[in-house]
XYZ file of C-alpha atoms in Angstrom:
245
model
C -74.806 -49.837 91.314
C -73.615 -46.456 90.134
C -75.752 -44.406 87.776
C -73.653 -44.443 84.132
C -73.549 -41.193 82.361
C -72.433 -40.924 78.954
C -70.898 -38.291 78.065
C -70.973 -36.580 74.425
C -68.744 -34.226 73.928
C -65.938 -35.980 73.283
C -67.515 -37.095 70.231
C -69.437 -33.815 68.897
C -65.309 -32.162 69.327
C -64.593 -34.842 67.351
C -66.811 -34.264 64.705
C -66.351 -30.460 64.685
C -62.908 -30.489 64.185
C -63.135 -33.338 61.276
C -65.467 -30.652 60.023
C -62.870 -27.585 60.513
C -60.397 -29.570 58.874
C -62.230 -30.126 55.674
C -64.018 -26.724 55.502
C -60.579 -25.312 56.247
C -58.770 -27.823 52.938
C -61.196 -26.903 51.016
C -60.451 -23.867 51.041
C -57.026 -23.636 50.989
C -57.895 -25.940 47.629
C -60.439 -23.263 46.317
C -57.967 -20.295 47.324
C -54.851 -22.526 45.544
C -56.869 -22.300 42.587
C -57.998 -19.291 42.443
C -53.820 -18.004 42.705
C -53.315 -20.220 40.268
C -56.006 -19.311 37.277
C -54.859 -15.066 38.240
C -51.376 -16.253 37.767
C -52.407 -18.344 34.632
C -54.169 -15.279 33.200
C -51.492 -12.931 34.303
C -49.285 -14.884 32.002
C -51.628 -14.685 29.418
C -51.600 -10.840 29.415
C -48.052 -11.375 30.194
C -47.777 -12.734 26.822
C -50.404 -11.160 25.030
C -48.832 -7.588 25.555
C -45.195 -8.907 24.985
C -46.622 -10.006 21.799
C -48.540 -6.506 20.897
C -45.021 -4.772 21.731
C -43.097 -7.273 19.716
C -45.723 -6.767 16.547
C -45.008 -2.731 17.510
C -41.559 -2.968 17.177
C -41.614 -4.989 13.734
C -44.234 -2.479 12.585
C -41.474 0.638 13.925
C -39.042 -1.190 11.632
C -39.943 -1.857 8.865
C -41.912 2.012 9.294
C -38.399 2.701 8.892
C -36.786 1.176 6.504
C -39.404 2.720 4.119
C -38.768 5.663 5.717
C -34.914 5.375 4.842
C -35.904 3.642 1.225
C -37.852 7.071 0.496
C -34.776 8.887 2.221
C -32.496 7.475 0.033
C -34.803 7.512 -3.063
C -35.402 11.608 -3.073
C -31.345 12.172 -2.482
C -30.819 9.544 -5.338
C -33.277 11.375 -7.396
C -31.657 15.516 -5.856
C -27.853 13.430 -6.997
C -28.937 13.122 -10.449
C -30.687 16.643 -10.727
C -27.877 18.332 -9.191
C -25.346 16.071 -11.554
C -27.650 17.284 -14.691
C -27.369 20.642 -14.129
C -23.569 20.284 -13.904
C -23.204 18.355 -16.531
C -25.480 21.634 -18.490
C -23.239 23.900 -16.745
C -20.337 22.352 -17.557
C -21.745 21.970 -21.897
C -22.519 26.059 -21.182
C -19.311 26.671 -20.308
C -17.494 24.007 -22.711
C -19.622 26.668 -25.654
C -18.906 29.991 -23.948
C -14.811 28.636 -23.723
C -15.536 27.223 -27.614
C -16.584 30.763 -28.450
C -14.653 32.507 -26.882
C -11.442 30.679 -28.243
C -13.188 31.209 -31.639
C -13.522 34.906 -31.393
C -9.726 34.728 -29.943
C -8.689 33.028 -33.437
C -10.377 35.819 -34.675
C -8.805 38.584 -33.655
C -5.598 37.064 -32.768
C -2.772 37.137 -36.028
C -0.881 34.129 -36.176
C 2.831 33.234 -38.134
C 1.930 33.271 -42.156
C 3.718 29.784 -42.674
C 4.162 27.084 -39.932
C 7.893 24.398 -39.762
C 10.121 27.383 -40.689
C 13.399 29.146 -41.045
C 13.731 32.730 -39.429
C 16.248 33.626 -42.746
C 16.939 37.139 -43.435
C 15.482 39.945 -41.163
C 13.805 42.987 -40.629
C 16.326 45.938 -41.802
C 18.793 44.007 -42.846
C 22.309 44.854 -45.589
C 22.553 43.340 -48.040
C 23.596 43.288 -51.780
C 20.530 41.517 -52.361
C 18.008 44.685 -52.058
C 19.229 48.251 -53.468
C 18.363 49.281 -49.600
C 17.494 47.623 -45.884
C 15.546 44.916 -46.309
C 11.287 45.362 -46.376
C 10.815 42.450 -44.035
C 11.319 38.766 -42.679
C 11.892 35.798 -44.816
C 10.861 32.446 -43.582
C 12.877 29.798 -45.231
C 10.952 26.808 -46.577
C 10.360 24.780 -49.536
C 8.177 25.635 -52.952
C 4.915 24.718 -52.112
C 4.658 25.321 -48.734
C 1.134 26.160 -47.425
C 1.295 30.083 -46.886
C -1.860 31.356 -45.131
C -3.057 35.307 -43.899
C -1.549 35.780 -40.844
C -4.977 38.025 -39.786
C -8.500 38.138 -41.507
C -8.817 40.982 -43.936
C -9.327 42.567 -47.490
C -7.177 41.146 -50.450
C -5.419 44.902 -52.038
C -3.560 43.574 -54.143
C -2.575 40.296 -55.480
C -0.825 38.442 -58.410
C 2.843 38.829 -60.598
C 5.141 41.929 -60.815
C 4.957 41.745 -56.697
C 0.882 42.604 -57.337
C 2.417 46.612 -58.722
C 5.263 46.507 -56.164
C 8.376 46.049 -58.508
C 9.663 42.819 -60.024
C 11.489 42.384 -57.431
C 8.895 40.818 -55.530
C 7.456 37.891 -57.633
C 4.357 36.893 -57.321
C 2.923 38.353 -54.204
C -0.233 39.201 -52.244
C -1.018 42.276 -49.842
C -3.995 42.213 -47.060
C -5.823 44.855 -45.798
C -6.743 44.400 -41.437
C -7.629 48.048 -40.731
C -5.995 50.115 -38.290
C -3.630 50.944 -41.188
C -2.371 47.770 -40.934
C -2.043 45.341 -44.527
C 0.388 42.451 -44.020
C 2.339 41.263 -47.865
C 3.419 38.097 -49.026
C 5.779 37.381 -51.514
C 8.054 35.796 -53.483
C 5.437 33.128 -54.007
C 4.913 29.902 -56.937
C 1.445 30.616 -57.027
C -1.649 32.922 -55.645
C -5.010 31.345 -54.493
C -7.070 34.766 -54.075
C -8.790 37.459 -55.832
C -9.075 41.717 -55.085
C -11.733 42.404 -52.817
C -11.520 39.032 -51.390
C -13.000 38.791 -47.647
C -10.205 36.299 -45.961
C -10.588 34.346 -42.041
C -6.953 33.934 -40.004
C -5.135 30.815 -40.826
C -6.660 30.899 -44.520
C -4.342 29.782 -47.641
C -3.876 31.991 -49.337
C -0.901 30.790 -51.596
C 1.622 29.147 -52.175
C 5.377 29.468 -51.307
C 7.961 29.945 -54.365
C 11.477 31.160 -55.471
C 9.954 34.279 -58.202
C 11.191 37.284 -58.077
C 14.341 38.439 -57.135
C 15.418 35.473 -54.744
C 17.828 33.437 -54.161
C 16.219 30.500 -53.363
C 12.459 29.479 -51.904
C 10.904 30.870 -48.526
C 8.569 33.201 -47.684
C 9.215 37.070 -47.705
C 6.703 38.732 -44.840
C 5.833 42.276 -44.517
C 4.087 43.952 -42.195
C 2.943 47.501 -43.289
C 1.182 50.959 -42.682
C -0.025 51.144 -46.278
C -0.833 48.729 -49.214
C 2.025 50.200 -50.659
C 5.619 49.298 -51.016
C 8.345 51.763 -47.947
C 5.707 51.252 -45.457
C 7.085 48.710 -43.802
C 7.525 48.392 -40.148
C 8.958 44.786 -38.516
C 6.739 42.063 -38.395
C 8.934 39.902 -35.991
C 8.450 42.275 -33.393
C 5.090 43.104 -34.334
C 3.769 39.503 -34.148
C 5.200 38.496 -30.671
C 3.469 42.376 -29.596
C 0.353 40.096 -31.096
C 1.201 37.572 -28.991
C 2.971 35.161 -31.670
C 5.517 32.814 -30.791
C 8.815 34.049 -33.710
């Protein structure tokens, strides 16, 4: 008989093979587990970073909106200041213009009556006068207000032509300076006295038909003295002062 020989190598090899397979599987699981953990950690980190970025972006927008609001408020305040300055400048300019207008009015000349019609003119010939007409006639109804054509001092006032003769009826003479006088005649009433200071446009009398007159009107003269005989063309004079006659 032959001696029985039993070999262990195949069994040992199979055991080792199973052990290797198990070890390999375990290693794979460990590796996979580690990979999953790393992936989870990366995802969490990525999410946290995104949240931080989103919060930073939101805060940035809020800060930008606040900055814009502050800037808009500052611009509004600046605009209000500029508007206030502009209003003040406009008011000052209006005040200055009003003052200049008042000064100009005080220094200007005006017509002695309103709503008139020019009738007998300066130097006109006629049977009503011993010589040529010494003034300009303004045809107006009796009782029409007569005003000072320019500011000055009353030097003559009353009947008998205020001293220039009965042909003038009731009359007033005002001294304006620079050898310039204005005379108003044929008045129905006189409202000023000698020595009284009057302003441009101030009422001094009412028109009438007194003295040598053929109808209600104002006889107006510009003189170089307070007396008869020194008259110049009143229409030309007034137009030279910018008055529309």
